[in-house]
GROMACS .gro file of C-alpha atoms in nm:
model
  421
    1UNK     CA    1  -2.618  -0.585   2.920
    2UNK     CA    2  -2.376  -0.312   2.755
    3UNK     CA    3  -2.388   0.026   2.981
    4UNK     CA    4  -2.233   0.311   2.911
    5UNK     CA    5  -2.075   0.551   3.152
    6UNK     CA    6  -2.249   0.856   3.190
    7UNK     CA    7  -1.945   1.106   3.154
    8UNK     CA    8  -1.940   0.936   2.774
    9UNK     CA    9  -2.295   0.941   2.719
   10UNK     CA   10  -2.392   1.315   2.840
   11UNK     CA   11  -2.082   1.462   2.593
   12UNK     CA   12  -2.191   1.211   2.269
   13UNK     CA   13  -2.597   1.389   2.360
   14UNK     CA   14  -2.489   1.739   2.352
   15UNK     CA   15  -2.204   1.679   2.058
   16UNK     CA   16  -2.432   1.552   1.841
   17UNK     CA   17  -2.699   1.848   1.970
   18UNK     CA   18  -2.429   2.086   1.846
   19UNK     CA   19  -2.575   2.286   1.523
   20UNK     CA   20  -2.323   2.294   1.277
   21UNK     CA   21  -2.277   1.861   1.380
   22UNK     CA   22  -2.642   1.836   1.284
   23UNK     CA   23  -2.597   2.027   0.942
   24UNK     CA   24  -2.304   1.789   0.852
   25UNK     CA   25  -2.461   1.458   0.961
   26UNK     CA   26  -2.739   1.580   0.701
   27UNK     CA   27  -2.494   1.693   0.448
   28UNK     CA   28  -2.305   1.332   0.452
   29UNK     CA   29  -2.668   1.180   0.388
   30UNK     CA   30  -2.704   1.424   0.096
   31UNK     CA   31  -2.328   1.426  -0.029
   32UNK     CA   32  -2.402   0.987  -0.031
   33UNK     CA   33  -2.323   0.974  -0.467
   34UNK     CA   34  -2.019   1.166  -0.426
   35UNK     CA   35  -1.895   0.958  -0.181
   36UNK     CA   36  -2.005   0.605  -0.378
   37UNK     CA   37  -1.895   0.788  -0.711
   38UNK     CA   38  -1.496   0.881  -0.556
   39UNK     CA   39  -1.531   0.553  -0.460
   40UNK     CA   40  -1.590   0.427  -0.840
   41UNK     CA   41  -1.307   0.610  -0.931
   42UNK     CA   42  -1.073   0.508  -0.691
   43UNK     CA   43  -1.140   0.151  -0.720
   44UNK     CA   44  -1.014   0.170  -1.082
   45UNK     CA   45  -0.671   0.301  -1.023
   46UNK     CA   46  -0.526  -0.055  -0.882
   47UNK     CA   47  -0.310  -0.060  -0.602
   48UNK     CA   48  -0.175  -0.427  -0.548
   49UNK     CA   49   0.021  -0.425  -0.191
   50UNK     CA   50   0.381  -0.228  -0.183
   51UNK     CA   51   0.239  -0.091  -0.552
   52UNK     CA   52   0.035   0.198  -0.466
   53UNK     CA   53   0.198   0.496  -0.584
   54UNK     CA   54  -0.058   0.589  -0.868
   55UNK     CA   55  -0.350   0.551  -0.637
   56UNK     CA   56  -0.153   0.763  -0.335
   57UNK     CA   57  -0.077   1.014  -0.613
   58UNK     CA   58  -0.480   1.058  -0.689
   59UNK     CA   59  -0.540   1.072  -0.338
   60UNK     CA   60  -0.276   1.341  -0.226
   61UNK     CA   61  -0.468   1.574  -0.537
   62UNK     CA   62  -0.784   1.496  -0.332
   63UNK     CA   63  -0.652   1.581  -0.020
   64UNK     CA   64  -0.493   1.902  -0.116
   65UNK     CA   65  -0.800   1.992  -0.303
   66UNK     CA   66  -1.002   1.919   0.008
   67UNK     CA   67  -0.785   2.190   0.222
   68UNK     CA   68  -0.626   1.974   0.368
   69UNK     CA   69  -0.189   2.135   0.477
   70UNK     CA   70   0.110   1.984   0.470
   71UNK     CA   71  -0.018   1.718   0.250
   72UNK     CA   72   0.271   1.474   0.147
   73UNK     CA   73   0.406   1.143   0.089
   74UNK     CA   74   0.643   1.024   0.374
   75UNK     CA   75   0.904   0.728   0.365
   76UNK     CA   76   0.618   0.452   0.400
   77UNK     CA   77   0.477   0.573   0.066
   78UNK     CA   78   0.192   0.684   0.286
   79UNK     CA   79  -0.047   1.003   0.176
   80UNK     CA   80  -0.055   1.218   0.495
   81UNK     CA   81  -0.270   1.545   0.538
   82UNK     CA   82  -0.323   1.744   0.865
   83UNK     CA   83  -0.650   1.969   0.922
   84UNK     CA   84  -0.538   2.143   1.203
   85UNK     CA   85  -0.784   2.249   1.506
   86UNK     CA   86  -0.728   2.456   1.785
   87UNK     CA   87  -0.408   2.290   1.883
   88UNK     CA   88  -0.517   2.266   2.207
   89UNK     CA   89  -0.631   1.918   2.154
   90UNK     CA   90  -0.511   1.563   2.074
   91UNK     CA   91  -0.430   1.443   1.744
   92UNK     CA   92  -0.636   1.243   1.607
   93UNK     CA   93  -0.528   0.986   1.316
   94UNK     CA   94  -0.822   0.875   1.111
   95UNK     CA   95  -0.715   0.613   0.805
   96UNK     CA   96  -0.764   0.387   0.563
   97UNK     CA   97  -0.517   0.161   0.333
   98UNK     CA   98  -0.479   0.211  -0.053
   99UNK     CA   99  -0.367  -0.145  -0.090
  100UNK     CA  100  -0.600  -0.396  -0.234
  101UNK     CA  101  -0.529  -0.780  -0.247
  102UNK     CA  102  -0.529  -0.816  -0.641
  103UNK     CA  103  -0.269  -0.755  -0.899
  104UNK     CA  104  -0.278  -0.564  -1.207
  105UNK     CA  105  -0.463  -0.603  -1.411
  106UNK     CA  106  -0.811  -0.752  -1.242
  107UNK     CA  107  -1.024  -0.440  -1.211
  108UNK     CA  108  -1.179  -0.395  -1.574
  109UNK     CA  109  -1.463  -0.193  -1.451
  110UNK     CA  110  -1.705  -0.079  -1.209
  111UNK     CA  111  -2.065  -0.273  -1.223
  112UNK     CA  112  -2.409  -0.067  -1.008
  113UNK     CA  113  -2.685  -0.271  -1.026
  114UNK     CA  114  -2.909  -0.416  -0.732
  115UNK     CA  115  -2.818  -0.215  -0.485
  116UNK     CA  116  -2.433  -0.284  -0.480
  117UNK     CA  117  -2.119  -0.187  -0.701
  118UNK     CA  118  -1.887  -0.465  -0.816
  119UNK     CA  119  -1.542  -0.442  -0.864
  120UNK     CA  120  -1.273  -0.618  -0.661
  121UNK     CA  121  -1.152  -0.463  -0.423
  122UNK     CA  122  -1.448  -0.231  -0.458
  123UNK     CA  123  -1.517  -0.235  -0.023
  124UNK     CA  124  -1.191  -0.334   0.095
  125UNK     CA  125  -1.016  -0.061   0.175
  126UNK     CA  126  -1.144   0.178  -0.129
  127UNK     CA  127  -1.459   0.243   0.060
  128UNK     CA  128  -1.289   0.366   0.314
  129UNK     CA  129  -1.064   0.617   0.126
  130UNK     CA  130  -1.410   0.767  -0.045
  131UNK     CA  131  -1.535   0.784   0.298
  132UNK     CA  132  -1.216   0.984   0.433
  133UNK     CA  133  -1.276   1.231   0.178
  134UNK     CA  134  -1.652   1.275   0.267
  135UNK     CA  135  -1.574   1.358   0.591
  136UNK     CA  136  -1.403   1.617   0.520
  137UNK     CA  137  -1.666   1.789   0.278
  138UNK     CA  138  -1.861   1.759   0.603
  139UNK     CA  139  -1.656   1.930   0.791
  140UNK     CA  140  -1.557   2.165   0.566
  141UNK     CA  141  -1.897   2.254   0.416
  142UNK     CA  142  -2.023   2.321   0.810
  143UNK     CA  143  -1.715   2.518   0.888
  144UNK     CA  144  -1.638   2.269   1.162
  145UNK     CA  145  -1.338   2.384   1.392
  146UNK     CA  146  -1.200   2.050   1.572
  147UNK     CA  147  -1.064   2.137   1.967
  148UNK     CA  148  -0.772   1.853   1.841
  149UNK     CA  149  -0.586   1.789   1.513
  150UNK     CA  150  -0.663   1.555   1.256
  151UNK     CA  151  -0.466   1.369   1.045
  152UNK     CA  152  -0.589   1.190   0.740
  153UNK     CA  153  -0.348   0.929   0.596
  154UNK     CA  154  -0.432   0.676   0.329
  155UNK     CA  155  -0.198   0.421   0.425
  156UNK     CA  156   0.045   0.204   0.219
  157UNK     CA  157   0.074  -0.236   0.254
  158UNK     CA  158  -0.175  -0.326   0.513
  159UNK     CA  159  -0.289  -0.622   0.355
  160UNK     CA  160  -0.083  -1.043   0.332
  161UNK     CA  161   0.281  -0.926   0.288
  162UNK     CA  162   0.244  -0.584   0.362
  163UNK     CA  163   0.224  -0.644   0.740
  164UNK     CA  164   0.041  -0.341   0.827
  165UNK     CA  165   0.386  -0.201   0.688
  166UNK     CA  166   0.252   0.139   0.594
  167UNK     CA  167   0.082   0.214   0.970
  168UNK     CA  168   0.439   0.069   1.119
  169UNK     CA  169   0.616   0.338   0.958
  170UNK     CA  170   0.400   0.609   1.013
  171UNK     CA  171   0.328   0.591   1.368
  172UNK     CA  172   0.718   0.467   1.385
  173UNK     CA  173   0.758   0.827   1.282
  174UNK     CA  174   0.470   1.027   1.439
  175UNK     CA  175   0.484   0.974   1.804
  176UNK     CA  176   0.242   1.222   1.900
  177UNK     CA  177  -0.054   1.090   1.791
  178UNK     CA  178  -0.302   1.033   2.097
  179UNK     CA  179  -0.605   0.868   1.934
  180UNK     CA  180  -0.626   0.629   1.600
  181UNK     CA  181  -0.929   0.545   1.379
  182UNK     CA  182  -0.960   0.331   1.117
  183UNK     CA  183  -1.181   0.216   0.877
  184UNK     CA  184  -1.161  -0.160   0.758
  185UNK     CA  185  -1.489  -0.351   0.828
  186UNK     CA  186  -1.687  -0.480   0.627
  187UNK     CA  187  -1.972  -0.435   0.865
  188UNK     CA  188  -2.048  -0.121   1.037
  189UNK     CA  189  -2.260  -0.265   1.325
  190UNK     CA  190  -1.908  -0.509   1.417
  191UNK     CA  191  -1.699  -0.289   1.699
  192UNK     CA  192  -1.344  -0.397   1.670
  193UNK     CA  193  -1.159  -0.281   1.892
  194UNK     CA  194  -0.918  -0.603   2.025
  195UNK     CA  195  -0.635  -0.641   1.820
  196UNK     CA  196  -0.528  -1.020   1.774
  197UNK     CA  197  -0.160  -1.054   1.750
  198UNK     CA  198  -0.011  -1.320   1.512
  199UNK     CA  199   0.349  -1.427   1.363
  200UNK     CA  200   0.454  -1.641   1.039
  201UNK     CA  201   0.735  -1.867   1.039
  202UNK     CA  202   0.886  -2.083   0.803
  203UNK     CA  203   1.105  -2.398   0.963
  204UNK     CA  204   1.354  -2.582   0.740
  205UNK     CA  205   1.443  -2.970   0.870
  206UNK     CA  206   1.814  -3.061   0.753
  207UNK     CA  207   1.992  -3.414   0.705
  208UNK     CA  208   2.181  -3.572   0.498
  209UNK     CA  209   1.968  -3.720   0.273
  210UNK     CA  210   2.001  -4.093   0.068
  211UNK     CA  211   1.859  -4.365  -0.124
  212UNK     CA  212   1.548  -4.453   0.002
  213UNK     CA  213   1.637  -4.822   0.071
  214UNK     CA  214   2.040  -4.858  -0.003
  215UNK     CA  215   2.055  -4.544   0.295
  216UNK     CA  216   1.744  -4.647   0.509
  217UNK     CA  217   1.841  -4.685   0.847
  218UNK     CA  218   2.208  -4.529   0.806
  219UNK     CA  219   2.064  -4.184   0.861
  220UNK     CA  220   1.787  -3.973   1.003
  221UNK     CA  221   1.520  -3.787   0.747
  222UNK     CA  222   1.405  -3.447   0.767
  223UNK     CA  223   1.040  -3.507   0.638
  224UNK     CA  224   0.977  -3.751   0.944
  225UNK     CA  225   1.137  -3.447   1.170
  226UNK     CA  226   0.884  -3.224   1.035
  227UNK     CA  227   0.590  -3.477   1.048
  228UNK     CA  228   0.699  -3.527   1.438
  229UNK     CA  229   0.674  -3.151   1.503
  230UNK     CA  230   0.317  -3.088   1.329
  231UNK     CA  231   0.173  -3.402   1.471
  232UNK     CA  232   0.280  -3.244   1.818
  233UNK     CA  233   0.166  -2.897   1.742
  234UNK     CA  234  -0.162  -3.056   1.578
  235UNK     CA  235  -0.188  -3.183   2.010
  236UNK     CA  236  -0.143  -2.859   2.128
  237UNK     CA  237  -0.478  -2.693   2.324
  238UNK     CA  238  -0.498  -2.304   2.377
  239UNK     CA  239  -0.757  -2.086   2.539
  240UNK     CA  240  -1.081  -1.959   2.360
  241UNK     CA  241  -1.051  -1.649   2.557
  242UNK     CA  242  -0.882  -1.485   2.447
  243UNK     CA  243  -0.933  -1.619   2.163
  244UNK     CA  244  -0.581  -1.798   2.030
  245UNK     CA  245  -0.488  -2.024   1.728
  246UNK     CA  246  -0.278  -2.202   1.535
  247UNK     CA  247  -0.228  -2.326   1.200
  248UNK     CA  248   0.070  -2.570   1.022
  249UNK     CA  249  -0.017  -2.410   0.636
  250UNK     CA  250   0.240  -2.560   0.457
  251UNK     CA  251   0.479  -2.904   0.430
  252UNK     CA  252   0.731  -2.958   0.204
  253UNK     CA  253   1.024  -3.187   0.127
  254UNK     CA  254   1.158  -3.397  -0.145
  255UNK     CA  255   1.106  -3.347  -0.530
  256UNK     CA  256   0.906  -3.518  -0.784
  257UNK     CA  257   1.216  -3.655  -0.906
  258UNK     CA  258   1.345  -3.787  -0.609
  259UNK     CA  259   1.048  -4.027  -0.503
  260UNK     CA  260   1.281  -4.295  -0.422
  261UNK     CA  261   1.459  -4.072  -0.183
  262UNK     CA  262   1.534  -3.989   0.165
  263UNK     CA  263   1.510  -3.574   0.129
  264UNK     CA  264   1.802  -3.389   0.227
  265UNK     CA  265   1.552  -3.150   0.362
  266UNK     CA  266   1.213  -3.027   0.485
  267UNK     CA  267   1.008  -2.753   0.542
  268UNK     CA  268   0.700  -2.660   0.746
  269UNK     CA  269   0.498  -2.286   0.741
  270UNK     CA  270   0.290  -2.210   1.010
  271UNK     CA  271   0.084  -1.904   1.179
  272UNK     CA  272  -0.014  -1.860   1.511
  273UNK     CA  273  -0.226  -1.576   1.692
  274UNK     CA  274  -0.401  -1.448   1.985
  275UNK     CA  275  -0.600  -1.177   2.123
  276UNK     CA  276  -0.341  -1.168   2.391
  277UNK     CA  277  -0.001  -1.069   2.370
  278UNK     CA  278   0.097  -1.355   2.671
  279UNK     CA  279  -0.089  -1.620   2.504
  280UNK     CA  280   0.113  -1.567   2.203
  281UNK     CA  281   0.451  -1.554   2.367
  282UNK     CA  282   0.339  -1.880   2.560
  283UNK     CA  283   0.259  -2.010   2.236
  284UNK     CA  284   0.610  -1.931   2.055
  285UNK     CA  285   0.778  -2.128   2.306
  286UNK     CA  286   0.550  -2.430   2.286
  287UNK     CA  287   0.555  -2.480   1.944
  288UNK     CA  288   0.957  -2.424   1.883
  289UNK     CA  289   1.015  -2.634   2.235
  290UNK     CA  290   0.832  -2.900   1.987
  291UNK     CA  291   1.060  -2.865   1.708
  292UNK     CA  292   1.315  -2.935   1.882
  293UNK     CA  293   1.207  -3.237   2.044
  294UNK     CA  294   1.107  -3.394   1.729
  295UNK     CA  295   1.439  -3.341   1.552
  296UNK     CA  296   1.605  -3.453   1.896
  297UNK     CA  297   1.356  -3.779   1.867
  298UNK     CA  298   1.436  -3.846   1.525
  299UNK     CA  299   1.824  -3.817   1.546
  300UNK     CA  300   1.804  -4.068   1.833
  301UNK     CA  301   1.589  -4.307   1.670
  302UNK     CA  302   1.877  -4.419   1.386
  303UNK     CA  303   2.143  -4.254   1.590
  304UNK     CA  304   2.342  -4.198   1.304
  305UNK     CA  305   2.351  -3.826   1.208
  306UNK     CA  306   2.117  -3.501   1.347
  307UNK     CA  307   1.870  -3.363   1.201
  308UNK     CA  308   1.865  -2.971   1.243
  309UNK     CA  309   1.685  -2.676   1.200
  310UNK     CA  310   1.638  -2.312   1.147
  311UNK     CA  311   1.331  -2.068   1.165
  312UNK     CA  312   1.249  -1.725   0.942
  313UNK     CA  313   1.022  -1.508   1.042
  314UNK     CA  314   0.787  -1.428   0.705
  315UNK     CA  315   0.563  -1.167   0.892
  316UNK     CA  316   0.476  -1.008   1.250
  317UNK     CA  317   0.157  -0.869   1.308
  318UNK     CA  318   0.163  -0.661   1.648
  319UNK     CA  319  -0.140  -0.630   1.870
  320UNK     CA  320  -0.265  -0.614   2.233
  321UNK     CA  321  -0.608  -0.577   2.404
  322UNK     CA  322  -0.803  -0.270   2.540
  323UNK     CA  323  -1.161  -0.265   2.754
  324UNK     CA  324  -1.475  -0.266   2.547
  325UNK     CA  325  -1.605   0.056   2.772
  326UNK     CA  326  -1.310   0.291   2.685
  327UNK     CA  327  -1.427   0.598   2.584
  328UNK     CA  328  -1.365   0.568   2.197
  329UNK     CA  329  -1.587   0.198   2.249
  330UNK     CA  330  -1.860   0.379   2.416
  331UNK     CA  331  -1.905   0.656   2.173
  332UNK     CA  332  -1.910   0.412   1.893
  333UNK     CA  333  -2.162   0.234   2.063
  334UNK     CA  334  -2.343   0.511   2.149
  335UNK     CA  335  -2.315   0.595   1.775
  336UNK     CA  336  -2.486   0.294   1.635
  337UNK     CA  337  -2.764   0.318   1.853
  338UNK     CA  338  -2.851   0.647   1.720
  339UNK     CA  339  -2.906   0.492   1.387
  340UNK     CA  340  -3.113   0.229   1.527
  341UNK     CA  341  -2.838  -0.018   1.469
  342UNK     CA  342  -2.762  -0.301   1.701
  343UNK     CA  343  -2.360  -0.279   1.829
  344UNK     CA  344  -2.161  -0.600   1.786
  345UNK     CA  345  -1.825  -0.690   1.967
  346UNK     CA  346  -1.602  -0.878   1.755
  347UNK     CA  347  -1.350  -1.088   1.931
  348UNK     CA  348  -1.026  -0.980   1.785
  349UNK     CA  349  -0.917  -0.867   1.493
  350UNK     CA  350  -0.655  -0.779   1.232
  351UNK     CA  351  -0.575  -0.410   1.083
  352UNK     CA  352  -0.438  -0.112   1.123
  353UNK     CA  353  -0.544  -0.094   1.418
  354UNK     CA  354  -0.316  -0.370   1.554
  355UNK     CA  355  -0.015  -0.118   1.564
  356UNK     CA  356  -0.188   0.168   1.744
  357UNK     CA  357  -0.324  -0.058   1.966
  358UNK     CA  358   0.013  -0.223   2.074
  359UNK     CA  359   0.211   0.115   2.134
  360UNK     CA  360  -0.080   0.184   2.375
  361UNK     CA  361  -0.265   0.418   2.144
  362UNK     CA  362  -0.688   0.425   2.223
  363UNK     CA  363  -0.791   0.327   1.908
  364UNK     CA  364  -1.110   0.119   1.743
  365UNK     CA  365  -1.165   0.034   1.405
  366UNK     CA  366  -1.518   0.119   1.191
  367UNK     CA  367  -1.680  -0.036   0.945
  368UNK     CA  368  -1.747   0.100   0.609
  369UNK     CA  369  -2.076  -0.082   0.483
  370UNK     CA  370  -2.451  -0.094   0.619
  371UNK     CA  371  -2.484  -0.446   0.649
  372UNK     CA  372  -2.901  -0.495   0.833
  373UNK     CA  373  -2.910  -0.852   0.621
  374UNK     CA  374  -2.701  -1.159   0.519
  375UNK     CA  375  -2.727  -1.036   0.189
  376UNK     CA  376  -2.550  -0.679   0.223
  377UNK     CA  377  -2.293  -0.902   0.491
  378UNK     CA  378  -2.197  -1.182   0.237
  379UNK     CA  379  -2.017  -0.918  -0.024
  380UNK     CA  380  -1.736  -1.166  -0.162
  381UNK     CA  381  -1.439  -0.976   0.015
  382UNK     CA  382  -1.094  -1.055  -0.152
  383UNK     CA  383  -1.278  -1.224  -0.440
  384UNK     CA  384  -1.326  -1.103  -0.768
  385UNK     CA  385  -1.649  -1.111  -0.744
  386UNK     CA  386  -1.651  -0.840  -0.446
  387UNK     CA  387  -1.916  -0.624  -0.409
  388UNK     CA  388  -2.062  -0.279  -0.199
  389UNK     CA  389  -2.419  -0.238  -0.061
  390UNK     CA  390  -2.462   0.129  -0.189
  391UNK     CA  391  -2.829   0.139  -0.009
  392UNK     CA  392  -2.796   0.400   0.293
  393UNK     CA  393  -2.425   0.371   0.265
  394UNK     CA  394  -2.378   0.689   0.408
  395UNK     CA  395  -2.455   0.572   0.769
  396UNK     CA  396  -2.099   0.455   0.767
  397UNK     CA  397  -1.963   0.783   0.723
  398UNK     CA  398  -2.220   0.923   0.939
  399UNK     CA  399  -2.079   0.630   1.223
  400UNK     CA  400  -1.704   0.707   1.152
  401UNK     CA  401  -1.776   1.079   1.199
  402UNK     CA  402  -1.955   1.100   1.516
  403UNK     CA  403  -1.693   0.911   1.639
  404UNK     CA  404  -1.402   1.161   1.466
  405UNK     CA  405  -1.595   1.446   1.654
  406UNK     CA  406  -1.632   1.285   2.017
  407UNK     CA  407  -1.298   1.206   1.965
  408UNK     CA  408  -1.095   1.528   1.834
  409UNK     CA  409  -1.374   1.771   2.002
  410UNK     CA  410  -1.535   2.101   1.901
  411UNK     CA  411  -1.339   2.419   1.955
  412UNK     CA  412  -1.550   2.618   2.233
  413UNK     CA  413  -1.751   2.303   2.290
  414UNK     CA  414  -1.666   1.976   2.403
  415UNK     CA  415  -1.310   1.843   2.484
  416UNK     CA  416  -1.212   1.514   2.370
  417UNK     CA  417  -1.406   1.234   2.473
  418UNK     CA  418  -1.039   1.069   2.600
  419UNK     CA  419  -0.997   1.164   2.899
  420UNK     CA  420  -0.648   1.361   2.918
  421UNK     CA  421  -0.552   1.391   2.565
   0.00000   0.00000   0.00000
């Protein structure tokens, strides 16, 4: 059974008996169709990943308007915004990505009916940009004064391609950030808080290449290379905890054309990834030690000329693994429970969190929907057909901010929940 330490549970009681905390976790209840209406509105200025500037251009209005100083765009096309506290504290990052996984074009409107809003891309991550600037009518409507910084950022190319590019670049560039938050989960009971690391590769298998009969047997072929290789990675066992994988997504060689012959070359995409940094570096080795021994084994089989090879990295996705009772996993907990919602550890995961996570960085990330049933769970993410359970939405935002206050503090109050920052 889950316990939490004392130390976090005694400061999470008296934050949340703090006055002006109990006027704003009312006023995000009662500010719940601003939020779902910003989030209307956002969701129809498309941002397709490393294509966001019209959407980060909205939001930087919204943050400025909101009080927010020093709000800019940096080099990672980022929207940053800093609503200073005591500066006493830590800072606190708090963010969620513009990006969305569709191109132009696909949004053509905003649907309420049922209970939900449909739109793609209407949850992931535009909820979590309307919920950023709820917060802060919270905090600014109850005159909160935070004992750390906060930083808002809307964050550029966290989804496919992207690579969590946006967060890379920003915390690249802000090295004194002490705590990170983010919102990307579909589920708000789900406590994410292990980051799984992964990599992309593509391998290309080289030979000389021939008539299928006149040159069979004078010469090795690449396509058999590659077939050696995934039939020894398809062997391969790794550990369910932590949790590691592997996947051969993609094989390729030859032309339509050239039925009738012996390709000149191959080529094999795959993705690996594990909740532990180790496991994945054990992992790399295996699976290029096996490349090589297949193109070794098919060279030697005809003994004519070599097959060889060469890798490209498509994509790195950092992570690392933290304890589930740090102090920012606790008060999350802690914060559930006080909506009568039942916590759930997810094994691993893959956001913006990753990158805070591997520089060492305490950091969790929330969910942005109340989810009690498989109905409000199953909402169609990165489909067109994507939709947002609107009903008592605002628990969310009530979640993500008892969690922003435990973690930045109250001026004159309470410290951050982190020990030393």
């Amino acid at each position: 059974m889950y316990q939490v330490s004392e130390r976090v549970k005694k400061q999470f009681e008296y934050t949340m008996s703090i006055p002006c905390v109990k006027e704003a976790m009312k006023f995000i209840q009662e500010d719940e169709r601003n939020t779902i209406e910003e989030q209307k509105e956002l969701v129809l200025i498309e941002a397709p990943t490393g294509e966001e500037e019209k959407r980060a251009a909205v939001m930087m209005e919204k943050f400025k308007a909101l009080g927010l100083e020093n709000v800019h765009i940096d080099r990672g096309g980022n929207v940053v915004g800093l609503r200073r506290g005591s500066g006493k504290g830590p800072k606190v990052l708090i963010e969620g990505h513009l990006d969305t996984v569709f191109p132009f074009g696909t949004v053509h409107g905003v649907e309420e009916r049922d209970g939900f809003l449909y739109a793609p891309g209407i949850g992931d991550d535009t909820r979590a940009l309307a919920m950023l600037l709820g917060l802060l009518r919270a905090l600014n409507q109850n005159e909160i004064k935070t004992f750390g910084d906060i930083v808002f950022v809307a964050t550029t190319r966290e989804e496919g391609m992207g690579g969590l590019g946006g967060m890379k670049d920003f915390l690249n560039d802000n090295d004194d950030i002490d705590i990170s938050l983010t919102i990307d989960n579909n589920d708000m009971s789900v406590l994410i808080f292990e980051a799984t690391s992964g990599e992309t590769y593509e391998v290309n298998f080289y030979g000389i290449g021939g008539h299928a009969f006149g040159a069979f047997g004078e010469m090795a072929q690449p396509i058999h290379a590659a077939a050696r290789a995934v039939a020894k990675i398809a062997d391969f066992t790794v550990p369910s905890d932590p949790k590691t994988s592997f996947c051969v997504s993609n094989f390729h060689g030859g032309t339509a054309a050239g039925v009738h012959a012996i390709a000149s070359q191959a080529t094999i995409k795959f993705n690996f990834r594990s909740n532990s940094p180790e496991e994945l570096a054990k992992l790399r080795t295996k699976i290029f030690d096996a490349i090589e021994e297949a193109c070794r084994e098919e060279t030697e089989k005809w003994g004519k000329d070599e097959i060889t090879w060469d890798k490209n990295l498509i994509s790195q996705v950092p992570g690392g693994t933290q304890d589930s009772h740090t102090p920012l996993v606790e008060s999350a907990w802690l914060g559930l429970k006080s909506l009568d919602i039942e916590p759930v550890f997810h094994k691993g995961g893959c956001t913006n969190a990753n990158v805070a996570v591997s520089k060492g960085i305490p950091s969790i990330c929330l969910g942005r929907a109340f989810a009690p049933d498989e109905n409000r769970k199953n909402i169609m993410n990165h489909s067109v057909h994507e939709k947002f359970p609107i009903t008592d939405s605002y628990k969310a935002v009530q979640q993500a901010f008892m969690v922003l206050m435990m973690a930045a503090g109250i001026d004159g109050e309470t410290n951050s929940v982190v020990e030393g920052k």
